[in-house]
Every structure is written in C-alpha cells, then in structure tokens.
Coordinates of C-alpha atoms and ligand atoms in Angstrom, one line a residue:
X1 CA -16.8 -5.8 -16.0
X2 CA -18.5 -3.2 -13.9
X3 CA -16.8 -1.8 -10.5
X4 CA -19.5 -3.7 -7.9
X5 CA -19.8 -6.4 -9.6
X6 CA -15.6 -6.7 -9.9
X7 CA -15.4 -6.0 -6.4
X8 CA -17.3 -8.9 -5.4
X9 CA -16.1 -11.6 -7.8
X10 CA -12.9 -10.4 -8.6
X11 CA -9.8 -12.6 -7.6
X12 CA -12.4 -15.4 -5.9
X13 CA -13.2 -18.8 -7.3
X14 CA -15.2 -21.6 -5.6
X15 CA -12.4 -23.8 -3.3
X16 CA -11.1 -26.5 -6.0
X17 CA -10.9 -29.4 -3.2
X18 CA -14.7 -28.7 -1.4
X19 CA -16.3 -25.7 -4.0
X20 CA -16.5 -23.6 -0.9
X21 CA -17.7 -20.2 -2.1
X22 CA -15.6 -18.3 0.4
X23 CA -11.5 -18.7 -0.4
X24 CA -10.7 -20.6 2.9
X25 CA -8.3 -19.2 5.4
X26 CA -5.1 -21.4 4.5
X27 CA -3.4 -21.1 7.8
X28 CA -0.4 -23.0 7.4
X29 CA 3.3 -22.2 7.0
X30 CA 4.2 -25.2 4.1
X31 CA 3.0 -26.9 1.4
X32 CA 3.7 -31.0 1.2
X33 CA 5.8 -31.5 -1.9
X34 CA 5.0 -34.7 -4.1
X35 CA 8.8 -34.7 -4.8
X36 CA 12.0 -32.6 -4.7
X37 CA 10.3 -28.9 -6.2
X38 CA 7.3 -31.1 -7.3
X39 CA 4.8 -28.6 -6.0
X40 CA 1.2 -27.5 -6.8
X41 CA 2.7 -23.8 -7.0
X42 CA 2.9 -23.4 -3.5
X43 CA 6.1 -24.0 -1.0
X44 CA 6.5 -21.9 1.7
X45 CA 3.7 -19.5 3.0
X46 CA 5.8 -16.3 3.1
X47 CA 6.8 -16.6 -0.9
X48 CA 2.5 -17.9 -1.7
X49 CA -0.4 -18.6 0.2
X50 CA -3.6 -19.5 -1.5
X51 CA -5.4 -16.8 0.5
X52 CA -3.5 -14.1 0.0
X53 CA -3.2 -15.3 -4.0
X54 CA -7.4 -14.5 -4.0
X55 CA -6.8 -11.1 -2.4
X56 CA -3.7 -9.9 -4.7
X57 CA -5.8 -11.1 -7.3
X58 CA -8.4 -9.1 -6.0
X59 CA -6.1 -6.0 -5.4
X60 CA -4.7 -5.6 -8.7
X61 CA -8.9 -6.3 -10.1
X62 CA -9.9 -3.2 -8.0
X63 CA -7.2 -1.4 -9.5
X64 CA -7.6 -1.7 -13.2
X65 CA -3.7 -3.2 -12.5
X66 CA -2.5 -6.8 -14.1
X67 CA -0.8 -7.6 -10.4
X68 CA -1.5 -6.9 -6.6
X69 CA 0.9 -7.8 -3.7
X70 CA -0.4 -7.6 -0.6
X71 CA 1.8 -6.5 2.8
X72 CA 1.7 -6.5 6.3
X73 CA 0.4 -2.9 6.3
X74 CA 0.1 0.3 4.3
X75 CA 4.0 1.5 5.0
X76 CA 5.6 -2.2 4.5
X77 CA 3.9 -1.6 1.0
X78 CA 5.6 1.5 1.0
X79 CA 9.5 0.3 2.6
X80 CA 9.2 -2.1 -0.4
X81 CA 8.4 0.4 -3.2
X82 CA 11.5 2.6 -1.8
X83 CA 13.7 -0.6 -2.0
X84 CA 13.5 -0.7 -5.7
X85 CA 15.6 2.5 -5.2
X86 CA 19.9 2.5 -5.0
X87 CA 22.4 4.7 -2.6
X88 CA 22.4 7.9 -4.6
X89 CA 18.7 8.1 -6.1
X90 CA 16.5 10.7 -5.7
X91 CA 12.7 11.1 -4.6
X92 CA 10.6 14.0 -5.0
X93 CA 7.5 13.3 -2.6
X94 CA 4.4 16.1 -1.6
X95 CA 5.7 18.3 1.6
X96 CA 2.0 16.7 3.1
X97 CA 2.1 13.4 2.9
X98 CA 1.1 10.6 5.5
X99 CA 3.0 11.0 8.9
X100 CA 4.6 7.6 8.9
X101 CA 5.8 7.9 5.2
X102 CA 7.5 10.9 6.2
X103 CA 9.0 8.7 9.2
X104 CA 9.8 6.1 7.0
X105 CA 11.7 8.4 4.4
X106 CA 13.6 11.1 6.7
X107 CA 14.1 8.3 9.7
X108 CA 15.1 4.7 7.8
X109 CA 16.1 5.5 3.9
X110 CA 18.0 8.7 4.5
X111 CA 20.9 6.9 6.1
X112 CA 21.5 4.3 3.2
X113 CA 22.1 7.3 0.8
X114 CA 17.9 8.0 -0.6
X115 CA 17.9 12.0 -1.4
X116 CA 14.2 13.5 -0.8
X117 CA 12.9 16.6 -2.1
X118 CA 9.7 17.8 -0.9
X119 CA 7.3 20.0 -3.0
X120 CA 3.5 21.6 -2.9
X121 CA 2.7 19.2 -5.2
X122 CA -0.7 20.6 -5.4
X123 CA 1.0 22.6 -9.0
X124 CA 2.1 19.2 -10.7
X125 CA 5.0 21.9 -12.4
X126 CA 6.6 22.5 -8.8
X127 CA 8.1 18.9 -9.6
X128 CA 10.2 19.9 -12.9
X129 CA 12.7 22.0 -11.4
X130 CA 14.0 19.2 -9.2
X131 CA 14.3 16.5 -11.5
X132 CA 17.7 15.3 -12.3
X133 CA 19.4 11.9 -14.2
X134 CA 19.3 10.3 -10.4
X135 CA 15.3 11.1 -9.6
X136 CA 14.2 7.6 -9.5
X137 CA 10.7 7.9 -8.3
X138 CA 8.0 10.7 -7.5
X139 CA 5.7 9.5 -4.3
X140 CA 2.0 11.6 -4.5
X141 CA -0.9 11.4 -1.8
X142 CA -4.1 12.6 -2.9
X143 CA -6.5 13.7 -1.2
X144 CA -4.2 14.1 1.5
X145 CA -4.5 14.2 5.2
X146 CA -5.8 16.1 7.0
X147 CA -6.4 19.3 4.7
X148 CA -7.5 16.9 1.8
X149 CA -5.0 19.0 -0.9
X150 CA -5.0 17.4 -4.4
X151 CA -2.2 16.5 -6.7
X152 CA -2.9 15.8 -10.3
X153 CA -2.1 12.4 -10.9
X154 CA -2.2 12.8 -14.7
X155 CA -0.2 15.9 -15.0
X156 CA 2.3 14.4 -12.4
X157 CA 2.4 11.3 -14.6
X158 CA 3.1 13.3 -17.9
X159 CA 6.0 15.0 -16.3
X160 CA 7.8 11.7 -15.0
X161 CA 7.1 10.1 -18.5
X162 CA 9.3 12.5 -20.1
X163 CA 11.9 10.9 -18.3
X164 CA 12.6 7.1 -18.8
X165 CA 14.1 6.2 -15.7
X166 CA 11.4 8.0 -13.4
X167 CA 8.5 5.4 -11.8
X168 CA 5.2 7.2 -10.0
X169 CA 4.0 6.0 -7.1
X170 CA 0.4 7.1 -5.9
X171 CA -1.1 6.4 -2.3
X172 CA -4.2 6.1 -3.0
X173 CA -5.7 5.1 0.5
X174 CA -8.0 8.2 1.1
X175 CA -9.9 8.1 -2.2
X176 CA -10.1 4.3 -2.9
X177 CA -10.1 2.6 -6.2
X178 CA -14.1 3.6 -5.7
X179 CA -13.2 7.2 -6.8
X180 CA -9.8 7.1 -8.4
X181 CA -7.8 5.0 -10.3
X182 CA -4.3 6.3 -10.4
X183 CA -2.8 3.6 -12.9
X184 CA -5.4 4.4 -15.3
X185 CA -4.4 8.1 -14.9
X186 CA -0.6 7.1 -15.9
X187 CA 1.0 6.5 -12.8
X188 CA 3.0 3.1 -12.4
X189 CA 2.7 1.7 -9.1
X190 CA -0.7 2.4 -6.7
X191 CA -0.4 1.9 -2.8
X192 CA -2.9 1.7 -0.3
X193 CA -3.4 1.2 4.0
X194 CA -6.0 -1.6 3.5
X195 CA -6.3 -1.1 6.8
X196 CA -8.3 1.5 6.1
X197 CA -11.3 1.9 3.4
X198 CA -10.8 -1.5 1.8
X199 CA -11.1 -3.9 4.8
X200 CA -13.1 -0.7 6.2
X201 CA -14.2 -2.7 9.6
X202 CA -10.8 -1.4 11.5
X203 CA -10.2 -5.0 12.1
X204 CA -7.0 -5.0 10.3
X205 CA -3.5 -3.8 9.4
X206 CA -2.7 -4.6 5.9
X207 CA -1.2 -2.9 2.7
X208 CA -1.0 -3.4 -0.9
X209 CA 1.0 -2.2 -4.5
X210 CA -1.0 -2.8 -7.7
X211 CA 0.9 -2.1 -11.0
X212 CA 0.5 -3.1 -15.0
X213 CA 4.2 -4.0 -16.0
X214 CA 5.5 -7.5 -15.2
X215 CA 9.0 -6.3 -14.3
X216 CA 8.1 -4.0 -11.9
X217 CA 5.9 -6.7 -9.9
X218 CA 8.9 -9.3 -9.9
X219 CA 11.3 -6.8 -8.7
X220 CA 8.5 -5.8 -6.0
X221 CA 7.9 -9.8 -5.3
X222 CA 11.5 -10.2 -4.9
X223 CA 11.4 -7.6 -2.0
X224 CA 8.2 -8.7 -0.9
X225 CA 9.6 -12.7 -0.4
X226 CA 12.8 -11.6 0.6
X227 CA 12.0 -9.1 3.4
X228 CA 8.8 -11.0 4.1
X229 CA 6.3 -7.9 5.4
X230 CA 3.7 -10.6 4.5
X231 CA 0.3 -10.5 5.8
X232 CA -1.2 -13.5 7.8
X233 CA -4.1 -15.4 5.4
X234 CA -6.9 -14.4 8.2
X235 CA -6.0 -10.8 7.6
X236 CA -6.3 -11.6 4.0
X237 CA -9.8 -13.1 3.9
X238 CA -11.3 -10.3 6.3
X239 CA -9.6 -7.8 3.0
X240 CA -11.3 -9.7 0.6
X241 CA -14.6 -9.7 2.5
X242 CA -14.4 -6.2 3.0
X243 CA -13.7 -5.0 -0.6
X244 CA -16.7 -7.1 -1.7
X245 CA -18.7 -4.4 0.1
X246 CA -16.5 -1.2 -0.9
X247 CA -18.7 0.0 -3.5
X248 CA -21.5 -0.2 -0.8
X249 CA -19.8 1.5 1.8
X250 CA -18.4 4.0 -0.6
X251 CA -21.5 5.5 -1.5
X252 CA -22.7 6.1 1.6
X253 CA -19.6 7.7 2.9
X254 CA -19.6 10.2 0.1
X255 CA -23.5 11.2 0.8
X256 CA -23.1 11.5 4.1
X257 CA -19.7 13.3 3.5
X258 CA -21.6 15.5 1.6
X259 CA -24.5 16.0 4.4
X260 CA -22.1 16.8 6.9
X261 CA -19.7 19.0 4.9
X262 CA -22.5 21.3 4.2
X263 CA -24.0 21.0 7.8
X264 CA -20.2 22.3 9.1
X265 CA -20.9 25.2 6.9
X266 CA -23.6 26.4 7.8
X267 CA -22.6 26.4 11.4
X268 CA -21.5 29.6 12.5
X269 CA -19.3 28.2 15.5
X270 CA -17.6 26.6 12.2
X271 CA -14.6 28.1 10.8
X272 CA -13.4 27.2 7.8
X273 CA -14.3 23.6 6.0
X274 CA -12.0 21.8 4.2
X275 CA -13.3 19.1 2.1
X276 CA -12.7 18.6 -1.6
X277 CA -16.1 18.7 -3.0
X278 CA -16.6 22.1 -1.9
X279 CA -15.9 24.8 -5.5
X280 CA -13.8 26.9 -3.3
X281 CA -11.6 24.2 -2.4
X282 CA -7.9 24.8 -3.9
X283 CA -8.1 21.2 -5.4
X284 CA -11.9 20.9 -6.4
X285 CA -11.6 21.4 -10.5
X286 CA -8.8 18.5 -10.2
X287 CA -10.6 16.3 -7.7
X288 CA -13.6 16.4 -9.9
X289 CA -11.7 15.6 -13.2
X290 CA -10.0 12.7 -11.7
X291 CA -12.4 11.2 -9.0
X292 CA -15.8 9.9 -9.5
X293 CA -16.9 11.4 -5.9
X294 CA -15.6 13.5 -3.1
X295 CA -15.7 10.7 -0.4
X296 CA -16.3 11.1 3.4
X297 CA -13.2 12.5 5.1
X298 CA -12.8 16.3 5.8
X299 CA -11.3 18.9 8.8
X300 CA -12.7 21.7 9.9
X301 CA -11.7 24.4 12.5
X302 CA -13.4 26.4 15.4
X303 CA -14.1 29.9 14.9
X304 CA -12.8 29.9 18.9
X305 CA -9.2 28.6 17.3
X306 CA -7.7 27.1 20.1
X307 CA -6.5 23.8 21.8
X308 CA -8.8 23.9 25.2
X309 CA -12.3 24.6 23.0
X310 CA -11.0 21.6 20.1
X311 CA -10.8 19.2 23.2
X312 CA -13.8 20.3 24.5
X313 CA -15.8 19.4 21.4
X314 CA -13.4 15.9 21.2
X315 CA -14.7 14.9 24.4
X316 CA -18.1 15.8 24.0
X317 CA -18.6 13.6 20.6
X318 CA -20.3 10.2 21.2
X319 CA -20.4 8.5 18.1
X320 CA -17.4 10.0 16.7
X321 CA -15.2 7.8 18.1
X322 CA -11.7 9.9 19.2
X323 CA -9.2 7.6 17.6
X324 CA -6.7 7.4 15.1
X325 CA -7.0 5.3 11.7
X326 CA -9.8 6.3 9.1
X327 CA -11.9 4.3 6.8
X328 CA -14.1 2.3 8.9
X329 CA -17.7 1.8 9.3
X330 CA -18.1 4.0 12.0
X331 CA -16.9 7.7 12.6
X332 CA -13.9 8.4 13.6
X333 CA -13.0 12.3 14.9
X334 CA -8.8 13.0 15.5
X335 CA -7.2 16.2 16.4
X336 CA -4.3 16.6 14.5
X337 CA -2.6 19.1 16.5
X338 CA -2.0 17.0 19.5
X339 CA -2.1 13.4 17.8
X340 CA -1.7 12.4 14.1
X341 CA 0.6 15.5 13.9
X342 CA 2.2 16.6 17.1
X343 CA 5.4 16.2 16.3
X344 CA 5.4 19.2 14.0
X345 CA 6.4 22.4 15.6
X346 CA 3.7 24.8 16.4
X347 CA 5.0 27.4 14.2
X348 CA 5.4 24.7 11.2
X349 CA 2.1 23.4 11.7
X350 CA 0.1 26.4 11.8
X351 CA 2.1 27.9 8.7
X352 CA 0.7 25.0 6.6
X353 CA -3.3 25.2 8.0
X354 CA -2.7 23.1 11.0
X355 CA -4.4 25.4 13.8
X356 CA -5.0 24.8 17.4
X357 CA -8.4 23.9 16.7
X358 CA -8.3 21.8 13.0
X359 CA -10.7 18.8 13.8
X360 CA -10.4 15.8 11.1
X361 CA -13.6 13.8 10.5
X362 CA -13.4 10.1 9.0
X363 CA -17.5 9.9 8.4
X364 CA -18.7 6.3 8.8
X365 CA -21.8 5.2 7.5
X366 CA -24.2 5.4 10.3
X367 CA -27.8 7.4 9.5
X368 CA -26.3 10.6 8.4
X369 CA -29.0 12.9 11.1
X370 CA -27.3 10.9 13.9
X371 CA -24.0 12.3 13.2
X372 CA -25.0 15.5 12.6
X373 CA -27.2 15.5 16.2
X374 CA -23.3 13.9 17.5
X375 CA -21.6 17.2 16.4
X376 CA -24.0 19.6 17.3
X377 CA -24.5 18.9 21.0
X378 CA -20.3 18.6 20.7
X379 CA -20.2 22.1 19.5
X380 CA -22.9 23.3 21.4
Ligands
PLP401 C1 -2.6 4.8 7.4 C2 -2.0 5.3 6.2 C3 -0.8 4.8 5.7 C4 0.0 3.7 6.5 O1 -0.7 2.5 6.5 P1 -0.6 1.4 7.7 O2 -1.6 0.4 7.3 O3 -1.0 2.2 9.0 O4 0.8 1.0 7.8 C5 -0.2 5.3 4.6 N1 -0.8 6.3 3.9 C6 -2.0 6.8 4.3 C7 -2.6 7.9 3.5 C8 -2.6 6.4 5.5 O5 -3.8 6.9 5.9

C-alpha cells in the first residue's frame, strides 16, 4: 500500500458495535468481564484500550514496523527503550541529541549503573572504537536539533549488526516516517515525540516505539504495562487524526522549507544557513540517500552575532510564534541560546555552532510569502 493512502486507513476499522468510521474515544479505565479472565481482549485500560490499539496499529503502519506502542510522550518512549538495558551496559548515543534525552540519560540512568559514551556520530565509524561485549544499544537522532547534523542510519545499523547483542534505536521525530524510515534502513527500534509532526496541531504530548521483532515489543509492552507512561485515548484519537493528514502537511513543510531556506540565503543580514537540503550542508549526500525530502525545520544566524540583535528579531516576528516544541501547523521560531539549550555553557555551546545569535525555525504551513514578509520586517 502507498504512504497517503496507509496513513489514512492504516490501523482504523469502522467501530464493530455502531460502524462509526472514526475509532471512538474509549474513555474508561475497565472492561466488564463475562466471567473470571473471560474478556473480549481488553481488562484494564493501562495494559489495552481500544483507542490506543487503532493508533499503535497505526504507528507501527507508518513505520514499515509489525508493532507500535504508544506513550505518554516522546521521552516516556524513550525511559522505556533504556529499561530494556541492565546495571553495567553500555550506550553510545550522538554528542547532539535532544535536550531531554540528554537529561534523561546523564540525570535518571546514570545512577542505576547505564555507561554513556557520546560521539559525532555524523562519521557512523566514530562508533567502532567504543564498542565493547557490554554496549547494549546505540541511540541516533537525525536530523538533529537545532543544527540539523545527519547520522547514517544504514551505516550505523551495519556496525551494530556485527555485534549480536547490540539493538539501534533511532529518533526519528524531526524527519517523520514521511521522509525516513529508519527500520527499513536496519535499525531495530524507531522512536518518535508525536507530539510533534505526527499529531502536528501542538495539541498533544504523546510518544511512540515501532519495531519488527516480536520479542523486542513484549519486552517493551512489559515495561510499557508495568510502568504505565500510557497515553490517555483522547490524546490517542487526536494522533490518529493527525497522521491521516501527515503526508499532506509534509509536503508543504518541505516546499516551504525549501522557500524559506533559500530566502535566508540570499539575505545579506543572514549569516550562515543550516538546513539539510542545502549541497554544502556536512550531512546533504546522506540526507538525500536516506530521506525522500529535506523537511521544514532549519537555524540560521545573524551576521550581527549576538544575543541583544537575536531577541530583537524574536520579538519582532508575528507569525512565528516564539515558543518551544516543533512540528505544528503553524511557525514556530526558538532561540536556542537562551531556551532549548541554555543550560550549556557559553563556551561549550559556541564550540559546537551554538552562537549568540543561532535562530531555529520550525516552518508551518501557512502561505509560504507570508512567512517570508514575517521574517523580513523581523530582520529589518
Ligand atoms: C520533543 C522531542 C523529544 C521529547 O518528546 P516529548 O514528547 O516532549 O516528551 C525527543 N526527541 C526529539 C527530537 C524531540 O524534538
């Protein structure tokens, strides 16, 4: 089946009991049994609900996976892939990951015993020299935030398959199933913020794991049941409604992406433009083997490189909303320096292409002239 067409029928039948076409919001916490464990497959609403059954179905569809679990949000997903893990394994993750995966390595799994080695994992062979017999898992972001570096998922893949034990792991929030599908690339487990491009209205927190092998997703049920990061079945019928318009909403945020990209570059208040369908971006040959598109979120700095002129041009923006998340329908603009990324030290941050004046764009899919009108009077 063709992606638009999975992404609207995938997972979703008619309701048995009234043929709704919509899967109904279940909102209950139990299921009437007709006798001790006599059940129609569901008991309790934290181990199955009907609604969330239609959206994991849904998940692993969008995927190319067999399963889908859906969490509470994107870094519940994640907790749960790390709790696979023993005191005394070992992860190699990128040095530029998401914020709050960082958090939720150094800050929560260090203490029970998880070793983590960060590497530029933007050269996959950076990885071998760190792998031992206790390396358990290898966690890649791509494109990553906010300088939208790229990892090769297949050559990350080949070097874990050499080793038996190893699982990949790839959070595939910023690019979307629309553009990349990491499982059909050889990695093992996918994750994604469906708070972000999937339900794509920023009207939810959510997260989700699709994978291929049956194992894995009972061992990843069993965590997901037993530590119950479950989202709520209204959450999971606004995800289902919003992947049925992914595809949609995907193409316009890559031409409009595109649109503004160039229109940054050509601005000679611009400094440099980091966005991964540009050729001279470090990661464009890999980005265009392995995605189908360069999608709608870049950064970009001021040739004036500091803090004051970057809020300046924040609070001058009208349609780019100044806000945190990414994803959604409508533009979102986030200075990484004194939000998403603050609590990096100045010298750290500007090492790695941080500056005073980086500006991170999530393009929504308003009419593409509108934005570019938005950022011009902001730059002025
Ligand atoms: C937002 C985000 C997360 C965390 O997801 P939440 O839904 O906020 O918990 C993880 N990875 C990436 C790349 C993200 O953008």
């Amino acid at each position: 089946m063709k992606q638009a067409t999975k992404f609207i029928h995938a997972g979703v039948e008619p309701d048995p009991s009234t043929g709704a076409i919509m899967t109904p919001i279940y909102q209950t916490s139990t299921f009437v049994q007709e006798g001790p464990a006599q059940h129609k497959g569901y008991e309790y609403a934290r181990s199955q609900n009907p609604t969330r059954t239609a959206l994991e179905k849904a998940y692993a569809a969008i995927e190319n996976g067999k399963f889908g679990l859906a969490f509470s949000s994107g870094v519940a997903a994640t907790d749960a892939v790390i709790k696979l893990l023993q005191p005394g394994d070992e992860i190699i993750a990128a040095s530029d990951m998401y914020g709050g995966t960082y958090r939720l390595f150094t800050k929560i799994f260090e203490k029970f015993g998880l070793k983590f080695h960060y590497v530029d994992m933007q050269d996959a062979k950076n990885i071998e020299p760190l792998i031992n017999s206790n390396t358990k898992l290898i966690w890649a972001e791509t494109p990553t935030n906010p300088l939208m570096n790229i990892v090769d998922i297949a050559a990350v893949s080949a070097i874990a398959k050499k080793h038996s034990q190893i699982l990949v792991c790839v959070d595939n929030t910023f690019a979307t199933p629309y553009l990349q599908n990491p499982l059909d690339l050889g990695a093992d487990i996918v994750m994604h913020s469906a708070t972000k491009y999937l339900g794509g209205h920023s009207d939810i927190i959510q997260g989700c794991l699709m994978m291929n092998d049956a194992g894995l997703r009972e061992k990843l049920y069993f965590i997901q049941k037993s530590t119950g990061a479950v989202p709520g079945p209204m959450d999971c019928f606004l995800a289902l409604r919003g992947i049925k318009t992914l595809h949609v909403r995907m193409q316009r945020h890559c031409e409009n992406g595109e649109k503004i990209a160039n229109y940054l570059k050509s601005n000679t208040k611009v400094g440099r433009v980091y966005w991964c369908g540009f050729s001279d971006h470090p990661g464009y040959e890999t980005a265009k083997k392995q995605m189908r598109g360069f999608g709608g979120m870049m950064s970009f700095t001021l040739k004036d490189d500091n803090v004051e002129t970057a809020k300046k041009f924040l609070s001058s923006t009208k349609l780019f909303a100044l806000a945190e998340s990414l994803g959604g329908v409508e533009s979102l603009v986030n200075h990484p320096a004194s939000m998403t990324h603050a609590s990096i030290p100045r010298e750290e941050r500007i090492k790695n292409g941080l500056t005073d004046s980086l500006i991170r764009l999530s393009v929504g899919i308003e009419d593409a002239d509108d934005l570019i009108e938005d950022l011009q009077q902001a730059i002025g």
